[in-house]
Every structure is written in structure tokens, then in C-alpha cells.
Coordinates of N, CA and C in Angstrom, one line a residue:
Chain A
X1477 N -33.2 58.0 11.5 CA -32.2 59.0 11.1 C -32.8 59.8 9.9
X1478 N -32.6 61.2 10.1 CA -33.6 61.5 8.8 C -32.3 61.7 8.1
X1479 N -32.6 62.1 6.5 CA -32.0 62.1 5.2 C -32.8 62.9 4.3
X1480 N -31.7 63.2 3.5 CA -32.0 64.5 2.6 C -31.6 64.1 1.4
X1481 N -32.3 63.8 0.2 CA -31.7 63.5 -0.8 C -31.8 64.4 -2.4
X1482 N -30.9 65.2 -2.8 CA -31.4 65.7 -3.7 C -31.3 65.1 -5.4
X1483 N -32.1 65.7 -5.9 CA -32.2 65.3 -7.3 C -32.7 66.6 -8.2
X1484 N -31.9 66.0 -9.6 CA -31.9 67.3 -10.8 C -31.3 67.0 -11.7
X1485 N -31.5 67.9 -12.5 CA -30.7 67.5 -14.0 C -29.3 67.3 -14.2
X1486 N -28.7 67.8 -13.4 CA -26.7 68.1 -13.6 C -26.6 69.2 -14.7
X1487 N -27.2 69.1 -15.6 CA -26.4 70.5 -16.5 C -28.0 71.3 -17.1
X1488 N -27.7 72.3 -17.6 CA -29.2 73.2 -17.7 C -28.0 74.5 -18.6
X1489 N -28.7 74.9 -19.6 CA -28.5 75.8 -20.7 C -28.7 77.4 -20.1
X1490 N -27.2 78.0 -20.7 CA -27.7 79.5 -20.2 C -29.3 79.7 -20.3
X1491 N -30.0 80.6 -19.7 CA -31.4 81.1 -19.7 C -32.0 80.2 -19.3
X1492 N -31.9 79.1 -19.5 CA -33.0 78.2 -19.1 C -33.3 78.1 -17.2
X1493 N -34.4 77.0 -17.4 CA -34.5 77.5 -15.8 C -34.3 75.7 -14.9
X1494 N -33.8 76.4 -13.9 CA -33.0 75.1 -13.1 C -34.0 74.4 -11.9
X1495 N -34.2 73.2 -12.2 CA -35.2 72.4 -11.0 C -35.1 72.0 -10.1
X1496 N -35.0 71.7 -8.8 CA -34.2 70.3 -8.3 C -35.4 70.2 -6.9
X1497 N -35.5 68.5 -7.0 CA -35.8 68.1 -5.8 C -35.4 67.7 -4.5
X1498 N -36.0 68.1 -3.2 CA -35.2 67.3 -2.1 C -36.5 66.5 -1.7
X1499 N -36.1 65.1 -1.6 CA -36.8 64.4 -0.7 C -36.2 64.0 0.7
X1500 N -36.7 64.3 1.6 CA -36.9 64.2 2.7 C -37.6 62.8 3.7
X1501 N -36.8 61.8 4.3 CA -36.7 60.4 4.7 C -36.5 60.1 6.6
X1502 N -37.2 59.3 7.1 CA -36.6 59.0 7.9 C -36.9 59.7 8.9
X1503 N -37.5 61.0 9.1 CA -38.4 61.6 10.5 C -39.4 62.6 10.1
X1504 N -39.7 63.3 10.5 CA -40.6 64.3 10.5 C -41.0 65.6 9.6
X1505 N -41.4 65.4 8.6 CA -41.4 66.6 7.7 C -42.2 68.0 8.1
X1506 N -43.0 67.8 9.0 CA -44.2 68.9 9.5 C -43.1 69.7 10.6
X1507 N -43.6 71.0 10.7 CA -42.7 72.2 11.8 C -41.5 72.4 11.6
X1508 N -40.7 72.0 9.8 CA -39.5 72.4 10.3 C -39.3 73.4 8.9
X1509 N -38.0 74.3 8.8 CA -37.9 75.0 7.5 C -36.8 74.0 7.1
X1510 N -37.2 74.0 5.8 CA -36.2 73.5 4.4 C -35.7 74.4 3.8
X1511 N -34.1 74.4 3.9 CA -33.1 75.2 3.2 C -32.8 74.7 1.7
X1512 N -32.3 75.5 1.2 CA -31.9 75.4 -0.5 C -30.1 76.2 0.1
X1513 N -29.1 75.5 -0.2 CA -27.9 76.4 -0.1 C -26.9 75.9 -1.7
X1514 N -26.2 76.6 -1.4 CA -24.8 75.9 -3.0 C -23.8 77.0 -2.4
X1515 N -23.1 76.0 -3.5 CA -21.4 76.1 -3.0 C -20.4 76.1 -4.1
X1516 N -20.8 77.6 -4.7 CA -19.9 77.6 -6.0 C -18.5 77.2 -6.3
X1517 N -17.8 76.6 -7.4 CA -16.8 76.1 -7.3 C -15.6 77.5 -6.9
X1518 N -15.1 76.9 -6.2 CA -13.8 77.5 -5.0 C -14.6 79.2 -4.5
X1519 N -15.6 78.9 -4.0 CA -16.5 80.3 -2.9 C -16.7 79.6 -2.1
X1520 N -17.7 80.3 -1.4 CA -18.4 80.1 0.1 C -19.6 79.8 -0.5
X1521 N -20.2 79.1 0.7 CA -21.4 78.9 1.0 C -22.4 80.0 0.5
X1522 N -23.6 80.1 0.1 CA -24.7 81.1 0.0 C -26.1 80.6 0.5
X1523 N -26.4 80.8 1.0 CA -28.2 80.6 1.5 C -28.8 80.7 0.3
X1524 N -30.0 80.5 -0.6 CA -30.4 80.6 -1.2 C -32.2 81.1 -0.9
X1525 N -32.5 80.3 0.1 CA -33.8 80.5 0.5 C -34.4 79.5 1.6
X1526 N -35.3 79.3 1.8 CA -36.0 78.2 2.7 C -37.9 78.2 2.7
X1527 N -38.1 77.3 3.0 CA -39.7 77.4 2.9 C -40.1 76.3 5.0
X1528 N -40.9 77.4 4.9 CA -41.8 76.3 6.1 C -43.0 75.7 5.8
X1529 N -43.2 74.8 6.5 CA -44.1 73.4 6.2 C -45.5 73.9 6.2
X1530 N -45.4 75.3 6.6 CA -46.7 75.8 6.3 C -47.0 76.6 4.9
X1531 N -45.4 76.4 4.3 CA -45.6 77.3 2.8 C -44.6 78.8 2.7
X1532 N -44.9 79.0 3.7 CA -44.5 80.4 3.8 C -42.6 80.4 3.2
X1533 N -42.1 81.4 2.6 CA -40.8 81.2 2.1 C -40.1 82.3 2.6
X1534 N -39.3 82.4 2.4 CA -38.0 83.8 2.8 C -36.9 83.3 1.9
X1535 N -36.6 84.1 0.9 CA -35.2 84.1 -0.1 C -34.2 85.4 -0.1
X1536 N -33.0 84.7 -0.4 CA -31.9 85.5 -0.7 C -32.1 86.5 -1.3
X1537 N -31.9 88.1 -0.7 CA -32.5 89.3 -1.7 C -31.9 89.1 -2.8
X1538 N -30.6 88.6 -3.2 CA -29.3 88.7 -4.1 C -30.1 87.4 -5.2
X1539 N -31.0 86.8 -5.0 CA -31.4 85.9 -5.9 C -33.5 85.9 -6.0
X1540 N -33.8 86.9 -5.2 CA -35.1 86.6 -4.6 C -35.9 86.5 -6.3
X1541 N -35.4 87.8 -7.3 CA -36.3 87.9 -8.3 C -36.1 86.9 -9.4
X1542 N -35.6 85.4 -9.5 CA -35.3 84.5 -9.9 C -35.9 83.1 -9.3
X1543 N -35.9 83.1 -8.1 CA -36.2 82.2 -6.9 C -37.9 81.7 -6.7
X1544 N -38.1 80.1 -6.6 CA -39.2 80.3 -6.3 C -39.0 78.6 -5.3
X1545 N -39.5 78.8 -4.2 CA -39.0 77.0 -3.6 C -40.8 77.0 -3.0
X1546 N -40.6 75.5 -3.2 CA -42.4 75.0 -3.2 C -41.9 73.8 -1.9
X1547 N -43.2 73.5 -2.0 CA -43.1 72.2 -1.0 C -44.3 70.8 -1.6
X1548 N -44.4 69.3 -1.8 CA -45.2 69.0 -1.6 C -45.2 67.8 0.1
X1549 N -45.6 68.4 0.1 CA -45.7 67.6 2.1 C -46.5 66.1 1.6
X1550 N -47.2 65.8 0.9 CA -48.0 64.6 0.8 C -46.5 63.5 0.0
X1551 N -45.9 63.9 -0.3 CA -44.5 63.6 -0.4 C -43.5 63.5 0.0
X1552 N -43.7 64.3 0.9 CA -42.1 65.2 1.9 C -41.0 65.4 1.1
X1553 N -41.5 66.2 0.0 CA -40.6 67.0 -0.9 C -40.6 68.7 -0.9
X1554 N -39.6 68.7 -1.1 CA -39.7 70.3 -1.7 C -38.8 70.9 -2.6
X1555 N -39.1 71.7 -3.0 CA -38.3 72.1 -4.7 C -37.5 73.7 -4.6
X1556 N -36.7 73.3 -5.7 CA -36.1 74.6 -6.1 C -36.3 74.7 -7.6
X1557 N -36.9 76.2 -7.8 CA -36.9 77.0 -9.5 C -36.3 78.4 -9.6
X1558 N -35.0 77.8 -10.3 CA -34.2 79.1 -10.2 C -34.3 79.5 -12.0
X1559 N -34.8 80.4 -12.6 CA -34.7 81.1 -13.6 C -33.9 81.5 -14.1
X1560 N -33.3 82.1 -15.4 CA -32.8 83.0 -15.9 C -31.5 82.3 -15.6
X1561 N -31.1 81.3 -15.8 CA -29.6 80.9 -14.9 C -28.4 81.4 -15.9
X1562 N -27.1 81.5 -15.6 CA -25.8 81.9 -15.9 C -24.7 81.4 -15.6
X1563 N -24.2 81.0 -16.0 CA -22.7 80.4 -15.5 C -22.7 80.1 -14.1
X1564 N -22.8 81.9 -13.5 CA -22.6 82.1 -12.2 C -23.3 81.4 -11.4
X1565 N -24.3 80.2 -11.8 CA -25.0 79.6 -11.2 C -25.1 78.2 -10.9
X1566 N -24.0 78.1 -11.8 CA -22.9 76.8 -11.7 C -22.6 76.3 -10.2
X1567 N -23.0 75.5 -9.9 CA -22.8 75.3 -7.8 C -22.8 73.8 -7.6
X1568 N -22.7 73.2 -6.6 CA -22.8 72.0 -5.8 C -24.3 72.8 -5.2
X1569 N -25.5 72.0 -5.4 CA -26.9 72.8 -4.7 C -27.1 71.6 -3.7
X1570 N -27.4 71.9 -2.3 CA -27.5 71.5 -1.5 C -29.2 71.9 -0.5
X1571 N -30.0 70.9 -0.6 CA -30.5 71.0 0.6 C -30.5 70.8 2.3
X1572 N -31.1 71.3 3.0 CA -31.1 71.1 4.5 C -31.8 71.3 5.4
X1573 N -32.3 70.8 6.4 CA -33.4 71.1 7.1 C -32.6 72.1 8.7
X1574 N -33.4 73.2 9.0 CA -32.6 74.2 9.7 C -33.9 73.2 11.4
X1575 N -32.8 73.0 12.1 CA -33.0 72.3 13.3 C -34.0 73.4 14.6
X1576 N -34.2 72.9 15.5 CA -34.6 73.5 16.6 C -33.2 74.7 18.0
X1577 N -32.0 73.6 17.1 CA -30.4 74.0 18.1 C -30.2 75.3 16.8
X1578 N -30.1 76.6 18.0 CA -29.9 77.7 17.1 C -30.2 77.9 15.9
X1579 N -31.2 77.2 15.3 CA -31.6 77.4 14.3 C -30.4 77.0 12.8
X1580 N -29.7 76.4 13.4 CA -28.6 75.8 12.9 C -29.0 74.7 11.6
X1581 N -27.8 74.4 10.4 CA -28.5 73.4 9.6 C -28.2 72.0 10.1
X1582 N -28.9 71.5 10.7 CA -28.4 69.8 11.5 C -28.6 68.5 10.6
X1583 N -29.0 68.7 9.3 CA -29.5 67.6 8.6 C -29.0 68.2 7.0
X1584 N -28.5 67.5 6.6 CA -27.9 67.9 4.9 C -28.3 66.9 3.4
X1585 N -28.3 67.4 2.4 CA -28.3 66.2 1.3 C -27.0 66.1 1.3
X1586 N -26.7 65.1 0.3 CA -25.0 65.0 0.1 C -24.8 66.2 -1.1
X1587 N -25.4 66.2 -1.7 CA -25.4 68.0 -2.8 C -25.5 67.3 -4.1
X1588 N -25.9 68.3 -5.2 CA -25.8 67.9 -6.5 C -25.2 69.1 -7.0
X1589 N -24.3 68.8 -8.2 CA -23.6 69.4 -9.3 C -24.5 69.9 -10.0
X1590 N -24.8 71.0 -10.0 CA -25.7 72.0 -11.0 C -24.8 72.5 -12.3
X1591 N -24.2 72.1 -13.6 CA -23.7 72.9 -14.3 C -24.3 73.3 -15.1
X1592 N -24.3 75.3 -15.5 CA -24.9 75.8 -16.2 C -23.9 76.2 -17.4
X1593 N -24.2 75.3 -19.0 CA -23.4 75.4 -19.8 C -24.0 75.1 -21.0
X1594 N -23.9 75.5 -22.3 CA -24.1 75.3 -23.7 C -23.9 74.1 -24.2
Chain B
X285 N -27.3 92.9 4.7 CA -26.7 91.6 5.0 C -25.3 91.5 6.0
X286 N -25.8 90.7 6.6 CA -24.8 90.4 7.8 C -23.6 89.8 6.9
X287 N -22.5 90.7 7.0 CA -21.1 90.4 6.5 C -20.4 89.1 7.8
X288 N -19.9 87.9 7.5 CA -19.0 87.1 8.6 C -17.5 87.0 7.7
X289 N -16.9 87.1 8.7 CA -15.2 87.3 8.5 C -14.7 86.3 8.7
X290 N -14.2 85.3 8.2 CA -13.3 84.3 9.2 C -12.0 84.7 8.9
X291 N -10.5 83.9 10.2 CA -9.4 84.4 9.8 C -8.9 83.5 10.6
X292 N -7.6 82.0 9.9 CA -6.9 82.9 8.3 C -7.8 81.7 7.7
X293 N -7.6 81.8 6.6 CA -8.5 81.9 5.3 C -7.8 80.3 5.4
X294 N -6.8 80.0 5.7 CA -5.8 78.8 5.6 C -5.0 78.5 6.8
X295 N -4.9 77.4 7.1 CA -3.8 77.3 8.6 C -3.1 75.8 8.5
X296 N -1.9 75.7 8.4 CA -1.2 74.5 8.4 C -0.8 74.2 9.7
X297 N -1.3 73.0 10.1 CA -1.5 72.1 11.6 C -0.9 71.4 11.5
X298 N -0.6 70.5 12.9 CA 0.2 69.0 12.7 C -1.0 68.4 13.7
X299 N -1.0 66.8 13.5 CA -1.7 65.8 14.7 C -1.2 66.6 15.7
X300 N -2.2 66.8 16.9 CA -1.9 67.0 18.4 C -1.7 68.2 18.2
X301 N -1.7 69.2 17.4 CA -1.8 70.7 17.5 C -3.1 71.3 18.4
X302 N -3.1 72.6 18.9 CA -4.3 73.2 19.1 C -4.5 74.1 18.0
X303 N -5.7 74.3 17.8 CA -6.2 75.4 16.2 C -7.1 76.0 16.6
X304 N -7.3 77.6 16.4 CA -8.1 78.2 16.9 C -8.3 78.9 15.5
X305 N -9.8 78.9 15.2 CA -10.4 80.0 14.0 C -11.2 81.2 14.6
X306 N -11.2 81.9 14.3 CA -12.1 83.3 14.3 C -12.9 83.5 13.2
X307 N -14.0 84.2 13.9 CA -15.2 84.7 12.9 C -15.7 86.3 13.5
X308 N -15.7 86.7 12.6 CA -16.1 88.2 13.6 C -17.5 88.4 12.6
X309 N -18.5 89.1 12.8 CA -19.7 89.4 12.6 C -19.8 91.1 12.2
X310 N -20.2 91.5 10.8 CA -20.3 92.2 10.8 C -21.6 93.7 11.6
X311 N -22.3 93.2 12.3 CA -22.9 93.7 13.5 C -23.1 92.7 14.7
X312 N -23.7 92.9 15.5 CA -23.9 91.8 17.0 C -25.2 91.1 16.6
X313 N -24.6 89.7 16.9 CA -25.5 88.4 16.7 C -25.9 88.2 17.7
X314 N -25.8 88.5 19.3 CA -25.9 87.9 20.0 C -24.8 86.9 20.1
X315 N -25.9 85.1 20.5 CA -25.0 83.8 20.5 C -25.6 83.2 18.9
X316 N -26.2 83.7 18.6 CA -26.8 83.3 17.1 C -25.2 83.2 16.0
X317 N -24.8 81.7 16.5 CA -23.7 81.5 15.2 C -23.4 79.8 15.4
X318 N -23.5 79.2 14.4 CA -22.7 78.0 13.9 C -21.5 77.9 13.7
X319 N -21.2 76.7 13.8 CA -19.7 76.4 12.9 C -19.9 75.3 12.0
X320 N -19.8 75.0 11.0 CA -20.0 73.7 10.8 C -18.5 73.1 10.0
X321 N -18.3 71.9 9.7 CA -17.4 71.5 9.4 C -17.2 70.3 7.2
X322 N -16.6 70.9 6.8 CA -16.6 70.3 5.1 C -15.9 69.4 4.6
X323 N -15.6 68.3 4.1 CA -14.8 67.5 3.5 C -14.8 67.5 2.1
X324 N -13.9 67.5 1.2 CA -14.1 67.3 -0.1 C -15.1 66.2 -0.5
X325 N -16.0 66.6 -1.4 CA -17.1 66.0 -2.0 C -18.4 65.6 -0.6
X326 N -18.4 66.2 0.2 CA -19.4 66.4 1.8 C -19.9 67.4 1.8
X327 N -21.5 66.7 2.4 CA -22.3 67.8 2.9 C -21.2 68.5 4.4
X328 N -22.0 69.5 4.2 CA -21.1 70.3 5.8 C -21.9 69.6 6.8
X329 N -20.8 69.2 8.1 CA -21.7 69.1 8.9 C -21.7 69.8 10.5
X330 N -22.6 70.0 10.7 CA -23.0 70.8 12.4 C -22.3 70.1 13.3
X331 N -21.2 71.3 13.7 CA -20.4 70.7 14.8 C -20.4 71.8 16.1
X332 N -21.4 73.1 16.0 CA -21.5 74.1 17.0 C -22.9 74.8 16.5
X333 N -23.4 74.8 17.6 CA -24.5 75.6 17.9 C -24.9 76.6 18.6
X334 N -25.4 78.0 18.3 CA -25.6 78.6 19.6 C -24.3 78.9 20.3
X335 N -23.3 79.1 19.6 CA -22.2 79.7 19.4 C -21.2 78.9 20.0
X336 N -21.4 78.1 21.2 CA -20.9 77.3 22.3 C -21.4 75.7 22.1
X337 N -22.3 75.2 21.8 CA -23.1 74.1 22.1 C -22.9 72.7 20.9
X338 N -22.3 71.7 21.6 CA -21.8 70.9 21.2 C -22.8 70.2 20.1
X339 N -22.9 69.6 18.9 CA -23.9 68.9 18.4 C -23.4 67.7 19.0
X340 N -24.7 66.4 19.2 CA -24.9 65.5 19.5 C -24.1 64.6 18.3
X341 N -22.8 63.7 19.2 CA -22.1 62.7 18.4 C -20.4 63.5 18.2
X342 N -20.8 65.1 18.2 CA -19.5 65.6 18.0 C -18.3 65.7 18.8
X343 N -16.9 65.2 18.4 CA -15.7 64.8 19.5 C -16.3 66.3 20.7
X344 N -15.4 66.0 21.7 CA -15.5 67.2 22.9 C -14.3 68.0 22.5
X345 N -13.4 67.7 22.0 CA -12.0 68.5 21.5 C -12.3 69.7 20.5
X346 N -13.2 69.9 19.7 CA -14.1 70.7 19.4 C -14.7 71.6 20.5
X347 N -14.5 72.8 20.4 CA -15.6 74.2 21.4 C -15.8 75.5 20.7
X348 N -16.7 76.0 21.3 CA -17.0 77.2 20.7 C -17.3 78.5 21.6
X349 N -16.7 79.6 21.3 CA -17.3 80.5 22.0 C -17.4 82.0 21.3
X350 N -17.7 83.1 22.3 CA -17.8 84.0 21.5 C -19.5 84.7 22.3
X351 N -19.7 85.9 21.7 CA -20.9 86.7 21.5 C -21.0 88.2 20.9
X352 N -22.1 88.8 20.3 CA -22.0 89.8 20.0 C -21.6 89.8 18.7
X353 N -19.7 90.0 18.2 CA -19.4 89.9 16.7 C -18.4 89.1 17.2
X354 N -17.6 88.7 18.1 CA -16.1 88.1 17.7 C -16.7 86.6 18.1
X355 N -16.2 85.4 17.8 CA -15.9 84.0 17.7 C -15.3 83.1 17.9
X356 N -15.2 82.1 18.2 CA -13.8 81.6 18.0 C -14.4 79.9 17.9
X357 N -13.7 79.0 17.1 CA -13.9 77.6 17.2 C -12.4 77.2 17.4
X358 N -12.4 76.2 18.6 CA -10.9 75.7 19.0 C -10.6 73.8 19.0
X359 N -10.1 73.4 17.9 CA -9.7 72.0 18.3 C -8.7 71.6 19.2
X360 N -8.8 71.2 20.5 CA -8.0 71.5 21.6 C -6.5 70.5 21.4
X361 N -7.1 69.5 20.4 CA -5.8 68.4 20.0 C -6.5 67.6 18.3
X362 N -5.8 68.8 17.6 CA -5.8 67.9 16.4 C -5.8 66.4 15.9
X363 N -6.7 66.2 15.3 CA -6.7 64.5 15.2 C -6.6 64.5 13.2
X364 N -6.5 63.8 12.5 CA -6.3 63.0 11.2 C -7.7 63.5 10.7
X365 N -8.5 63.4 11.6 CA -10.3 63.1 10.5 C -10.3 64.8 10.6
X366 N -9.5 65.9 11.2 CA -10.1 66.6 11.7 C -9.6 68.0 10.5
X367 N -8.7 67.2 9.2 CA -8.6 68.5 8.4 C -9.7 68.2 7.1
X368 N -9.7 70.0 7.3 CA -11.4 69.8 6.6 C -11.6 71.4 6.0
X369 N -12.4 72.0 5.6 CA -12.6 73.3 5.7 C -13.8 73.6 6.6
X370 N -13.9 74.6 7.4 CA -14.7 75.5 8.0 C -15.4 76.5 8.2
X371 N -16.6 76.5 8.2 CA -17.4 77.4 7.9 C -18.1 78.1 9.2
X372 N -18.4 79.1 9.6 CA -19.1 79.8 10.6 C -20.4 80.3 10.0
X373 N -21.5 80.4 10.3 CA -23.0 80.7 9.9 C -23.5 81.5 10.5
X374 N -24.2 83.0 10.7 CA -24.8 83.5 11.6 C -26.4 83.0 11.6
X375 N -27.0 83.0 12.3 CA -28.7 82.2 12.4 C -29.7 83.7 13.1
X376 N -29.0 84.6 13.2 CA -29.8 85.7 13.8 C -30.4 86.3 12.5
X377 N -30.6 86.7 11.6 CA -31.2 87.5 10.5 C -31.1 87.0 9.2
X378 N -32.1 87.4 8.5 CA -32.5 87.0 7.1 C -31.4 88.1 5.8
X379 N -30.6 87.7 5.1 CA -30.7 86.6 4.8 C -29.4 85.6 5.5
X380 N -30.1 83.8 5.7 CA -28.5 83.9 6.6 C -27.0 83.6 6.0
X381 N -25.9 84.0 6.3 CA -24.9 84.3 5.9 C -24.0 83.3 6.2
X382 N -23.1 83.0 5.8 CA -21.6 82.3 6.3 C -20.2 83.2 5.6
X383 N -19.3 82.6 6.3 CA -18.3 82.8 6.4 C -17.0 82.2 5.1
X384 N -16.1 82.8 4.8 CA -15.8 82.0 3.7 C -15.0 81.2 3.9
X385 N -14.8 80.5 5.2 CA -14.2 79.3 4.8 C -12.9 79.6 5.8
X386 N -12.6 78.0 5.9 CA -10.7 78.3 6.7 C -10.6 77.0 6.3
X387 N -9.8 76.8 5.5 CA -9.4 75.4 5.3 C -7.9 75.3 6.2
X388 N -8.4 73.7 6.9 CA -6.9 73.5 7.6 C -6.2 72.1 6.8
X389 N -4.7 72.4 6.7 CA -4.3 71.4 6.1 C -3.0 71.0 6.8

């Protein structure tokens, strides 16, 4: 059964820049994309970005010039670095691995509490 | 950016009801759309694929259909585990989008 587990600081200072890891358990880390999503308190969902196992990324235009997600595969991790943070960046951050069924997200972390506060 | 609509935003059910949500797409996805489903303090989970297509483990009272922009996800008989919030996803273009939600209570 694979698994997604994320990890990070829980609170991070206006301006400062936000980290978080997903480690990845339990099947196959090679040929799939890894999503970065959050879930600001009482909004929707947002994509944030994704990376494939070959590196390659694609991010949210709405966040792209802040955004940077890595991967280390000799780990089966991959990361989020979100810069410049604000309030507004206050979220439940969630990773996920986007499946082969419509490209759909079939695999989730349980999420972490990102709060951005003084 | 692909705009998704869901509607209504809220719907009050009973056990054994039928529930039907909509998503409309702000251009044509094709079958390119999710649904997935939220609990308080839960990851979301994949309960439609490919706009129709059942995930593996998920009740059958659960369906999906739709193409193009309009949607629909239908619980044919409400069950207890089954109030949650709702999300619809499109999977056809960058960046991908969701829907804001339909909580059923």
C-alpha cells in the first residue's frame, strides 16, 4: 500500500520561506508525478505544483514566482520551497501522487498545518 | 485557468436519500474530471475517475457522469459514512483546478 507522509515546521514567520517534505512508502517512486496541493482554512483546494521522477516540474502560474519543488529519488522524497510567505499562505499542505486513472490524485498524505504567523 | 463550478455549495440529505452534485467546467474537458471525496481533518479521497470510473474499493452507490463542461456525481442511496465535502478536479490542463466544494450534511 503506498503512503505519503508529510513533514515541516507547522508555523514559519511572515517573509520567511516555507519547507516541507513528502516521503513516499510502500510502492513505486520511479514514472509517477508528485503533487504539492493545500487547503486554505474555509476555501477550496489549490494545486500548487508537481514534479516528475525525471525532475521536470510544472507550477501554479498564481504561485510559480515563489515555488520551487525538488525531488530526492535515492530517498523517495520530494520537497516543497515556497518563499516570501503571507498569511495567505496559511493552509493544510498536502502531498499526492497523481495516478495512471485520469490522471487523477489516487494516493494522499494525511496533510500538515502550515501556519504563517509572527 | 480552467474555472469548475460546483452547485449547491451545500445540500441537506437524509440516510437513503439520492444526492446529485454538479460541476460544470469552465471550457470542454472532454472526460478529463475527478470527484473526490473530504472528511474533517482527511486527506481527500478518489472516488471517480475519468469522469465515470469507479476507484478500486469505492461503494457502487457512488457514479459519475458527464463530458465536455457539465457533470454530475450521484449517491444513489445515502449512507452515514457518506456526509463529507466534495470536490470535482479537472485533469485535462495545467494549471489543474478544482471545484469549491459541496458539503453534504
Amino acid at each position: 500500500q503506498v503512503q505519503l507522509q508529510e513533514s515541516g515546521p507547522g508555523l514559519v514567520k511572515p517573509s520567511e520561506t516555507l519547507s516541507l517534505t513528502c516521503t513516499v512508502s510502500g510502492g513505486s517512486f520511479s514514472n509517477y508525478y508528485w503533487s504539492w496541493i493545500r487547503l486554505p482554512p474555509g476555501k477550496g483546494l489549490e494545486w500548487i505544483g508537481h514534479i516528475y521522477t525525471s525532475g521536470i516540474t510544472n507550477y501554479n502560474p498564481s504561485l510559480k514566482s515563489r515555488v520551487t519543488i525538488s525531488l530526492d529519488t535515492s530517498k523517495n522524497q520530494f520537497s516543497l520551497r515556497l518563499t516570501s510567505v503571507t498569511a495567505a499562505d496559511t493552509a493544510v499542505y498536502y502531498c499526492a501522487r497523481q495516478g495512471s486513472n485520469g490522471r487523477s490524485f489516487d494516493y494522499w498524505g494525511q496533510g500538515t498545518l502550515l501556519t504563517v504567523s509572527s | 485557468d480552467i474555472q469548475m463550478t460546483q452547485s449547491p455549495s451545500s445540500v441537506s440529505a437524509s440516510v437513503g436519500d439520492r444526492v446529485t452534485i454538479t460541476c460544470r467546467a469552465s471550457q470542454a474537458i472532454s472526460t478529463w474530471l475527478a470527484w473526490y471525496q473530504q472528511k474533517p481533518g482527511k486527506a481527500p479521497k478518489l472516488l471517480i475517475f475519468a469522469a465515470s470510473n469507479l476507484q478500486t474499493g469505492v461503494p457502487s452507490r457512488f457514479s459519475g457522469s458527464g463530458s465536455g463542461t457539465d457533470f454530475t456525481l450521484t449517491i444513489s442511496s445515502l449512507q452515514p459514512d457518506d456526509f463529507a465535502t466534495y470536490y470535482c478536479q479537472q485533469t485535462n490542463t495545467f494549471p489543474r483546478t478544482f471545484g469549491q466544494g459541496t458539503k453534504l450534511e
